[in-house]
mmCIF file of C-alpha atoms in Angstrom:
data_model
loop_
_atom_site.group_PDB
_atom_site.id
_atom_site.type_symbol
_atom_site.label_atom_id
_atom_site.label_comp_id
_atom_site.label_asym_id
_atom_site.label_seq_id
_atom_site.Cartn_x
_atom_site.Cartn_y
_atom_site.Cartn_z
ATOM 1 C CA MET A 1 161.135 98.615 24.535
ATOM 2 C CA LEU A 2 160.391 94.901 24.237
ATOM 3 C CA ALA A 3 158.643 94.034 27.471
ATOM 4 C CA GLY A 4 157.680 90.424 27.028
ATOM 5 C CA ILE A 5 157.360 87.377 24.819
ATOM 6 C CA LEU A 6 154.164 85.372 24.641
ATOM 7 C CA SER A 7 154.368 81.649 23.907
ATOM 8 C CA VAL A 8 150.922 80.067 24.127
ATOM 9 C CA GLY A 9 149.875 76.959 22.233
ATOM 10 C CA GLY A 10 153.079 77.206 20.243
ATOM 11 C CA ALA A 11 152.804 80.801 19.016
ATOM 12 C CA GLN A 12 155.469 83.363 19.733
ATOM 13 C CA THR A 13 154.680 87.054 19.508
ATOM 14 C CA ALA A 14 156.459 90.035 20.941
ATOM 15 C CA ALA A 15 154.472 92.517 23.002
ATOM 16 C CA HIS A 16 154.889 96.005 24.417
ATOM 17 C CA GLY A 17 153.689 96.009 27.996
ATOM 18 C CA GLU A 18 150.986 93.508 28.904
ATOM 19 C CA THR A 19 149.946 91.328 25.976
ATOM 20 C CA ALA A 20 146.247 91.002 25.269
ATOM 21 C CA LYS A 21 144.724 87.527 25.188
ATOM 22 C CA PRO A 22 145.658 86.021 21.795
ATOM 23 C CA VAL A 23 143.038 84.731 19.400
ATOM 24 C CA PRO A 24 143.741 81.353 17.727
ATOM 25 C CA VAL A 25 143.551 81.533 13.952
ATOM 26 C CA GLY A 26 142.831 78.495 11.793
ATOM 27 C CA PRO A 27 143.705 74.811 12.235
ATOM 28 C CA THR A 28 147.057 73.205 12.917
ATOM 29 C CA GLY A 29 149.698 74.809 10.755
ATOM 30 C CA ALA A 30 147.612 77.927 10.080
ATOM 31 C CA MET A 31 149.489 81.126 9.322
ATOM 32 C CA TRP A 32 150.114 83.765 11.948
ATOM 33 C CA SER A 33 147.657 86.531 11.160
ATOM 34 C CA ASN A 34 144.658 87.563 9.135
ATOM 35 C CA LEU A 35 146.895 90.274 7.704
ATOM 36 C CA LYS A 36 148.109 87.590 5.318
ATOM 37 C CA ASP A 37 144.887 87.863 3.355
ATOM 38 C CA ASN A 38 145.796 91.415 2.341
ATOM 39 C CA ALA A 39 149.418 90.971 1.285
ATOM 40 C CA ALA A 40 151.450 88.762 -1.033
ATOM 41 C CA TYR A 41 153.739 87.019 1.447
ATOM 42 C CA LEU A 42 155.462 83.723 0.783
ATOM 43 C CA ASP A 43 154.062 80.607 2.399
ATOM 44 C CA ALA A 44 156.162 78.773 4.979
ATOM 45 C CA PHE A 45 157.823 76.387 2.533
ATOM 46 C CA ALA A 46 158.551 79.023 -0.119
ATOM 47 C CA GLY A 47 159.927 81.285 2.595
ATOM 48 C CA GLU A 48 162.266 78.581 3.827
ATOM 49 C CA GLN A 49 163.453 77.938 0.275
ATOM 50 C CA ASN A 50 164.114 81.664 -0.101
ATOM 51 C CA ARG A 51 166.039 81.741 3.186
ATOM 52 C CA ARG A 52 168.205 78.794 2.165
ATOM 53 C CA HIS A 53 168.867 80.350 -1.243
ATOM 54 C CA VAL A 54 169.829 83.764 0.136
ATOM 55 C CA GLU A 55 172.101 82.291 2.798
ATOM 56 C CA ALA A 56 173.781 79.976 0.299
ATOM 57 C CA GLU A 57 174.313 82.792 -2.209
ATOM 58 C CA SER A 58 175.791 85.123 0.406
ATOM 59 C CA ALA A 59 177.746 82.594 2.471
ATOM 60 C CA SER A 60 181.086 83.719 1.045
ATOM 61 C CA ILE A 61 180.302 87.455 1.195
ATOM 62 C CA PRO A 62 181.651 89.388 4.214
ATOM 63 C CA PRO A 63 178.839 90.869 6.359
ATOM 64 C CA GLU A 64 179.862 94.441 5.574
ATOM 65 C CA LEU A 65 179.455 93.767 1.836
ATOM 66 C CA LYS A 66 176.071 92.064 1.905
ATOM 67 C CA VAL A 67 173.076 93.840 0.419
ATOM 68 C CA VAL A 68 170.410 91.264 1.359
ATOM 69 C CA GLN A 69 169.830 89.626 4.728
ATOM 70 C CA VAL A 70 167.156 87.230 5.977
ATOM 71 C CA GLN A 71 166.422 86.261 9.558
ATOM 72 C CA ARG A 72 163.700 84.544 11.559
ATOM 73 C CA ALA A 73 162.375 86.631 14.435
ATOM 74 C CA LEU A 74 159.307 87.431 16.516
ATOM 75 C CA MET A 75 156.412 89.434 15.130
ATOM 76 C CA CYS A 76 155.053 92.388 17.094
ATOM 77 C CA ASP A 77 151.528 91.842 18.403
ATOM 78 C CA THR A 78 149.881 94.768 16.663
ATOM 79 C CA ASN A 79 147.132 95.374 14.124
ATOM 80 C CA SER A 80 149.319 97.622 11.990
ATOM 81 C CA ALA A 81 148.748 97.206 8.258
ATOM 82 C CA ILE A 82 152.479 96.571 7.919
ATOM 83 C CA PRO A 83 153.739 93.775 10.203
ATOM 84 C CA THR A 84 156.892 94.584 12.100
ATOM 85 C CA THR A 85 159.421 92.884 14.332
ATOM 86 C CA PRO A 86 161.608 93.768 17.320
ATOM 87 C CA LEU A 87 164.501 93.657 14.839
ATOM 88 C CA ASN A 88 163.288 97.125 13.805
ATOM 89 C CA GLY A 89 163.160 98.414 17.384
ATOM 90 C CA PRO A 90 160.614 98.381 20.229
ATOM 91 C CA CYS A 91 157.184 97.056 19.318
ATOM 92 C CA PRO A 92 154.149 99.372 19.201
ATOM 93 C CA GLU A 93 151.433 99.028 21.808
ATOM 94 C CA ALA A 94 150.094 95.462 21.849
ATOM 95 C CA SER A 95 146.626 94.892 20.402
ATOM 96 C CA GLY A 96 146.343 91.111 20.603
ATOM 97 C CA THR A 97 145.541 90.628 16.923
ATOM 98 C CA VAL A 98 148.299 88.200 15.941
ATOM 99 C CA GLY A 99 146.900 84.675 15.814
ATOM 100 C CA LEU A 100 148.415 81.606 17.360
ATOM 101 C CA ASN A 101 150.070 78.849 15.424
ATOM 102 C CA TYR A 102 149.341 75.376 16.821
ATOM 103 C CA CYS A 103 151.798 72.628 15.905
ATOM 104 C CA ASP A 104 150.598 69.640 17.920
ATOM 105 C CA GLY A 105 153.282 70.115 20.528
ATOM 106 C CA ALA A 106 156.119 70.953 18.134
ATOM 107 C CA GLU A 107 157.952 74.262 18.441
ATOM 108 C CA PRO A 108 156.530 76.741 15.894
ATOM 109 C CA VAL A 109 158.780 78.327 13.302
ATOM 110 C CA LEU A 110 159.186 82.084 13.592
ATOM 111 C CA PRO A 111 158.256 84.428 10.738
ATOM 112 C CA LEU A 112 160.937 85.194 8.171
ATOM 113 C CA TRP A 113 162.105 88.786 7.743
ATOM 114 C CA ARG A 114 164.180 90.329 4.980
ATOM 115 C CA ARG A 115 166.076 93.580 4.630
ATOM 116 C CA THR A 116 168.020 95.093 1.766
ATOM 117 C CA ARG A 117 170.220 98.014 0.832
ATOM 118 C CA ALA A 118 171.185 99.315 -2.582
ATOM 119 C CA THR A 119 174.949 99.140 -2.033
ATOM 120 C CA PRO A 120 177.237 98.138 0.842
ATOM 121 C CA ALA A 121 177.773 101.852 1.519
ATOM 122 C CA ASP A 122 174.054 102.554 2.012
ATOM 123 C CA PRO A 123 172.138 102.129 5.274
ATOM 124 C CA TRP A 124 169.899 99.101 5.650
ATOM 125 C CA ASN A 125 166.204 99.441 4.931
ATOM 126 C CA PRO A 126 163.847 98.222 7.705
ATOM 127 C CA TRP A 127 163.153 94.524 8.071
ATOM 128 C CA VAL A 128 160.015 93.530 6.171
ATOM 129 C CA LEU A 129 157.969 90.362 6.483
ATOM 130 C CA ALA A 130 158.887 87.798 3.833
ATOM 131 C CA ALA A 131 156.976 84.753 5.090
ATOM 132 C CA TYR A 132 154.688 83.974 7.973
ATOM 133 C CA GLY A 133 155.812 81.348 10.409
ATOM 134 C CA GLY A 134 154.360 77.882 10.552
ATOM 135 C CA CYS A 135 155.009 74.435 11.919
ATOM 136 C CA PRO A 136 158.251 72.540 11.287
ATOM 137 C CA ALA A 137 156.546 70.268 8.757
ATOM 138 C CA ASP A 138 155.416 73.333 6.776
ATOM 139 C CA LEU A 139 159.043 74.099 5.910
ATOM 140 C CA LEU A 140 159.630 70.725 4.301
ATOM 141 C CA PRO A 141 158.640 69.665 0.785
ATOM 142 C CA THR A 142 155.584 67.525 0.187
ATOM 143 C CA MET A 143 155.968 64.446 -1.986
ATOM 144 C CA SER A 144 153.222 64.446 -4.579
ATOM 145 C CA VAL A 145 151.835 61.386 -6.294
ATOM 146 C CA GLU A 146 153.632 62.549 -9.456
ATOM 147 C CA ASP A 147 156.930 62.485 -7.547
ATOM 148 C CA PHE A 148 156.054 59.015 -6.276
ATOM 149 C CA ARG A 149 155.303 57.717 -9.763
ATOM 150 C CA ARG A 150 158.687 58.892 -11.015
ATOM 151 C CA LEU A 151 160.515 56.626 -8.577
ATOM 152 C CA PRO A 152 162.068 53.412 -9.962
ATOM 153 C CA LEU A 153 159.513 51.031 -8.496
ATOM 154 C CA PRO A 154 160.138 47.411 -9.506
ATOM 155 C CA ALA A 155 158.060 45.543 -12.024
ATOM 156 C CA PRO A 156 155.632 43.070 -10.456
ATOM 157 C CA ALA A 157 157.261 39.903 -9.179
ATOM 158 C CA TRP A 158 154.742 37.213 -10.056
ATOM 159 C CA HIS A 159 154.483 33.584 -11.120
ATOM 160 C CA MET A 160 152.112 31.294 -12.954
ATOM 161 C CA GLN A 161 151.503 27.568 -12.721
ATOM 162 C CA PRO A 162 152.000 25.434 -14.632
ATOM 163 C CA ASN A 163 155.341 27.139 -15.071
ATOM 164 C CA LYS A 164 155.733 26.055 -18.679
ATOM 165 C CA ASP A 165 155.179 27.415 -22.154
ATOM 166 C CA TRP A 166 151.672 25.963 -22.159
ATOM 167 C CA VAL A 167 148.546 25.791 -19.982
ATOM 168 C CA LEU A 168 145.475 23.581 -20.259
ATOM 169 C CA VAL A 169 142.024 24.479 -21.513
ATOM 170 C CA ASN A 170 139.338 24.132 -18.808
ATOM 171 C CA MET A 171 141.945 23.741 -16.060
ATOM 172 C CA GLU A 172 143.115 26.276 -13.482
ATOM 173 C CA THR A 173 146.005 28.498 -14.497
ATOM 174 C CA ILE A 174 147.364 29.662 -11.143
ATOM 175 C CA VAL A 175 148.855 33.118 -10.544
ATOM 176 C CA TYR A 176 150.417 34.654 -7.451
ATOM 177 C CA SER A 177 152.618 37.604 -6.530
ATOM 178 C CA THR A 178 155.765 37.748 -4.422
ATOM 179 C CA ASP A 179 155.979 41.552 -4.286
ATOM 180 C CA THR A 180 157.348 42.981 -1.039
ATOM 181 C CA PRO A 181 157.523 46.538 0.381
ATOM 182 C CA GLN A 182 160.306 48.572 -1.192
ATOM 183 C CA GLN A 183 162.548 51.105 0.550
ATOM 184 C CA LEU A 184 163.820 53.875 -1.694
ATOM 185 C CA ARG A 185 165.944 56.965 -1.256
ATOM 186 C CA THR A 186 165.437 60.061 -3.366
ATOM 187 C CA ASP A 187 165.989 63.818 -3.481
ATOM 188 C CA LEU A 188 163.153 66.331 -3.422
ATOM 189 C CA LEU A 189 163.892 70.031 -3.916
ATOM 190 C CA GLY A 190 167.283 69.639 -2.289
ATOM 191 C CA TYR A 191 166.064 67.514 0.623
ATOM 192 C CA GLY A 192 166.851 63.841 1.134
ATOM 193 C CA VAL A 193 163.712 61.714 1.363
ATOM 194 C CA ASP A 194 163.107 58.127 2.480
ATOM 195 C CA VAL A 195 160.186 56.383 0.789
ATOM 196 C CA ILE A 196 158.455 53.094 1.564
ATOM 197 C CA ALA A 197 156.310 51.709 -1.261
ATOM 198 C CA THR A 198 153.884 48.950 -0.289
ATOM 199 C CA PRO A 199 151.990 46.682 -2.721
ATOM 200 C CA GLU A 200 148.299 47.216 -1.996
ATOM 201 C CA ARG A 201 146.385 45.678 -4.875
ATOM 202 C CA TYR A 202 146.974 43.333 -7.802
ATOM 203 C CA VAL A 203 145.247 43.246 -11.171
ATOM 204 C CA TRP A 204 145.556 40.242 -13.485
ATOM 205 C CA ASP A 205 144.607 40.575 -17.147
ATOM 206 C CA PHE A 206 144.469 37.110 -18.691
ATOM 207 C CA GLY A 207 144.450 38.315 -22.276
ATOM 208 C CA ASP A 208 141.124 36.808 -23.303
ATOM 209 C CA ASP A 209 137.623 38.263 -23.167
ATOM 210 C CA SER A 210 137.334 37.825 -19.408
ATOM 211 C CA LYS A 211 137.190 40.701 -16.936
ATOM 212 C CA PRO A 212 140.548 41.391 -15.229
ATOM 213 C CA LEU A 213 140.884 39.973 -11.734
ATOM 214 C CA SER A 214 141.463 42.725 -9.142
ATOM 215 C CA THR A 215 142.310 41.733 -5.581
ATOM 216 C CA HIS A 216 144.220 42.730 -2.455
ATOM 217 C CA ARG A 217 145.454 39.148 -2.078
ATOM 218 C CA GLN A 218 148.868 38.096 -3.322
ATOM 219 C CA GLY A 219 147.770 34.539 -3.994
ATOM 220 C CA HIS A 220 149.575 31.270 -3.282
ATOM 221 C CA PRO A 221 151.168 28.501 -5.355
ATOM 222 C CA TRP A 222 149.739 25.002 -5.730
ATOM 223 C CA PRO A 223 148.386 23.231 -3.728
ATOM 224 C CA GLY A 224 147.077 26.116 -1.582
ATOM 225 C CA PHE A 225 146.312 28.383 -4.533
ATOM 226 C CA ASP A 226 143.466 30.902 -4.386
ATOM 227 C CA LEU A 227 143.955 33.007 -7.538
ATOM 228 C CA PHE A 228 143.471 31.355 -10.911
ATOM 229 C CA HIS A 229 141.891 31.638 -14.329
ATOM 230 C CA VAL A 230 140.295 29.005 -16.556
ATOM 231 C CA TYR A 231 140.840 29.409 -20.298
ATOM 232 C CA GLU A 232 137.890 28.108 -22.288
ATOM 233 C CA GLN A 233 139.429 28.000 -25.760
ATOM 234 C CA ALA A 234 142.718 26.793 -27.178
ATOM 235 C CA GLY A 235 145.070 29.354 -28.666
ATOM 236 C CA THR A 236 147.940 31.586 -27.609
ATOM 237 C CA GLY A 237 147.808 33.739 -24.503
ATOM 238 C CA THR A 238 149.658 36.205 -22.321
ATOM 239 C CA ILE A 239 149.044 37.400 -18.774
ATOM 240 C CA THR A 240 149.672 40.977 -17.651
ATOM 241 C CA ALA A 241 150.147 41.621 -13.942
ATOM 242 C CA THR A 242 149.726 45.113 -12.481
ATOM 243 C CA THR A 243 150.763 46.014 -8.944
ATOM 244 C CA ILE A 244 149.261 49.118 -7.334
ATOM 245 C CA TRP A 245 151.604 50.673 -4.770
ATOM 246 C CA SER A 246 150.826 53.000 -1.885
ATOM 247 C CA GLY A 247 153.590 55.089 -0.382
ATOM 248 C CA ARG A 248 154.843 56.869 2.705
ATOM 249 C CA TYR A 249 157.740 59.296 2.922
ATOM 250 C CA ARG A 250 159.932 60.991 5.517
ATOM 251 C CA VAL A 251 161.987 64.081 4.768
ATOM 252 C CA ASP A 252 165.422 64.495 6.330
ATOM 253 C CA GLY A 253 164.973 66.649 9.410
ATOM 254 C CA ASP A 254 161.480 65.342 10.104
ATOM 255 C CA THR A 255 160.742 62.391 12.374
ATOM 256 C CA GLN A 256 157.228 61.841 11.038
ATOM 257 C CA TRP A 257 156.180 59.584 8.175
ATOM 258 C CA HIS A 258 153.568 61.041 5.824
ATOM 259 C CA ASP A 259 151.184 59.264 3.473
ATOM 260 C CA ILE A 260 151.440 59.990 -0.240
ATOM 261 C CA LEU A 261 148.055 61.020 -1.598
ATOM 262 C CA GLY A 262 147.671 58.638 -4.502
ATOM 263 C CA THR A 263 149.118 55.410 -5.861
ATOM 264 C CA ALA A 264 151.617 54.246 -8.460
ATOM 265 C CA GLU A 265 151.381 51.275 -10.821
ATOM 266 C CA THR A 266 153.899 48.898 -12.327
ATOM 267 C CA THR A 267 153.154 46.175 -14.877
ATOM 268 C CA ALA A 268 154.767 43.063 -16.303
ATOM 269 C CA THR A 269 153.555 40.807 -19.116
ATOM 270 C CA SER A 270 154.418 37.153 -19.526
ATOM 271 C CA ALA A 271 155.964 35.653 -22.613
ATOM 272 C CA PRO A 272 153.336 34.168 -24.961
ATOM 273 C CA PHE A 273 152.237 30.641 -24.074
ATOM 274 C CA ASP A 274 150.063 28.012 -25.715
ATOM 275 C CA ILE A 275 146.601 27.205 -24.417
ATOM 276 C CA VAL A 276 146.169 23.553 -25.314
ATOM 277 C CA GLU A 277 143.836 20.604 -24.928
ATOM 278 C CA ARG A 278 145.106 17.330 -23.540
ATOM 279 C CA ARG A 279 143.454 13.929 -23.791
ATOM 280 C CA ALA A 280 144.019 11.134 -21.313
ATOM 281 C CA HIS A 281 145.802 8.003 -22.529
ATOM 282 C CA LEU A 282 147.855 5.201 -21.066
ATOM 283 C CA VAL A 283 151.610 5.655 -20.672
ATOM 284 C CA ALA A 284 154.386 3.327 -19.637
ATOM 285 C CA THR A 285 155.404 5.393 -16.613
ATOM 286 C CA ASP A 286 154.784 8.780 -15.025
ATOM 287 C CA CYS A 287 156.299 12.101 -16.070
ATOM 288 C CA LEU A 288 158.582 12.263 -13.049
ATOM 289 C CA THR A 289 160.231 9.030 -14.113
ATOM 290 C CA ASP A 290 160.309 9.881 -17.817
ATOM 291 C CA PRO A 291 159.644 13.577 -18.515
ATOM 292 C CA THR A 292 160.343 13.079 -22.247
ATOM 293 C CA GLN A 293 157.014 11.350 -22.841
ATOM 294 C CA ALA A 294 154.286 13.089 -24.806
ATOM 295 C CA ASP A 295 152.232 15.571 -22.775
ATOM 296 C CA CYS A 296 154.864 15.785 -20.012
#
């Protein structure tokens, strides 16, 4: 007979009689028992995916016709080689071997159990462990950097000055970015996910023999500019801007934002422009008054 339920530090184990003092196992989100090392059980996320799949597949099947069932339930606190649950009847004598699962204050997720029968006319086999429990976050998908890089991040929004089809030799060609954080919505393994991509670093390749300029600054337009390049020879040039994005994501059903381990890049290249020399000479008026003059 089930005599008690222990809930310490987030773990939940069923006990027969008085439960022995539990032994914590592993860090936050660790699995429930060292028995896991000796059996091929699903991890928390794979188990949750299996549960969702089985329940979706059997949703339209009457209970008396089902041949597979899954359910989350307590695990008996015993050192038996085969984990069991009160779903199968009273727990054996408690031995205090089932480890605790710490979830930083969140309610732990119970282990997942599965039972089958050959046909609807056959009796059910005992419930067997399909997946150890975990923390709520363990049941949700993790966004990888590859997932992040597949998102439609925008090309760099950047500008150069002078904003013409030419720049001057031995004069500053100014560059600056106007990138802003991007909010995106995507789907990951059947879960809705919110993503925030933030521009973290900017790389400017000026298309000559100079080393690309890499900086965390966005830069500013004239007259307060702080990012620029000086071309030393006349010719034709292009500038390629690369924005490096960091990301955070939040899965539907989770209140926490998680960092994405890695970055994504987007690039944009200017149209070709002339790099020209200009010589000073007298003019009748300034370029604002008459922009059609030579060199305006």
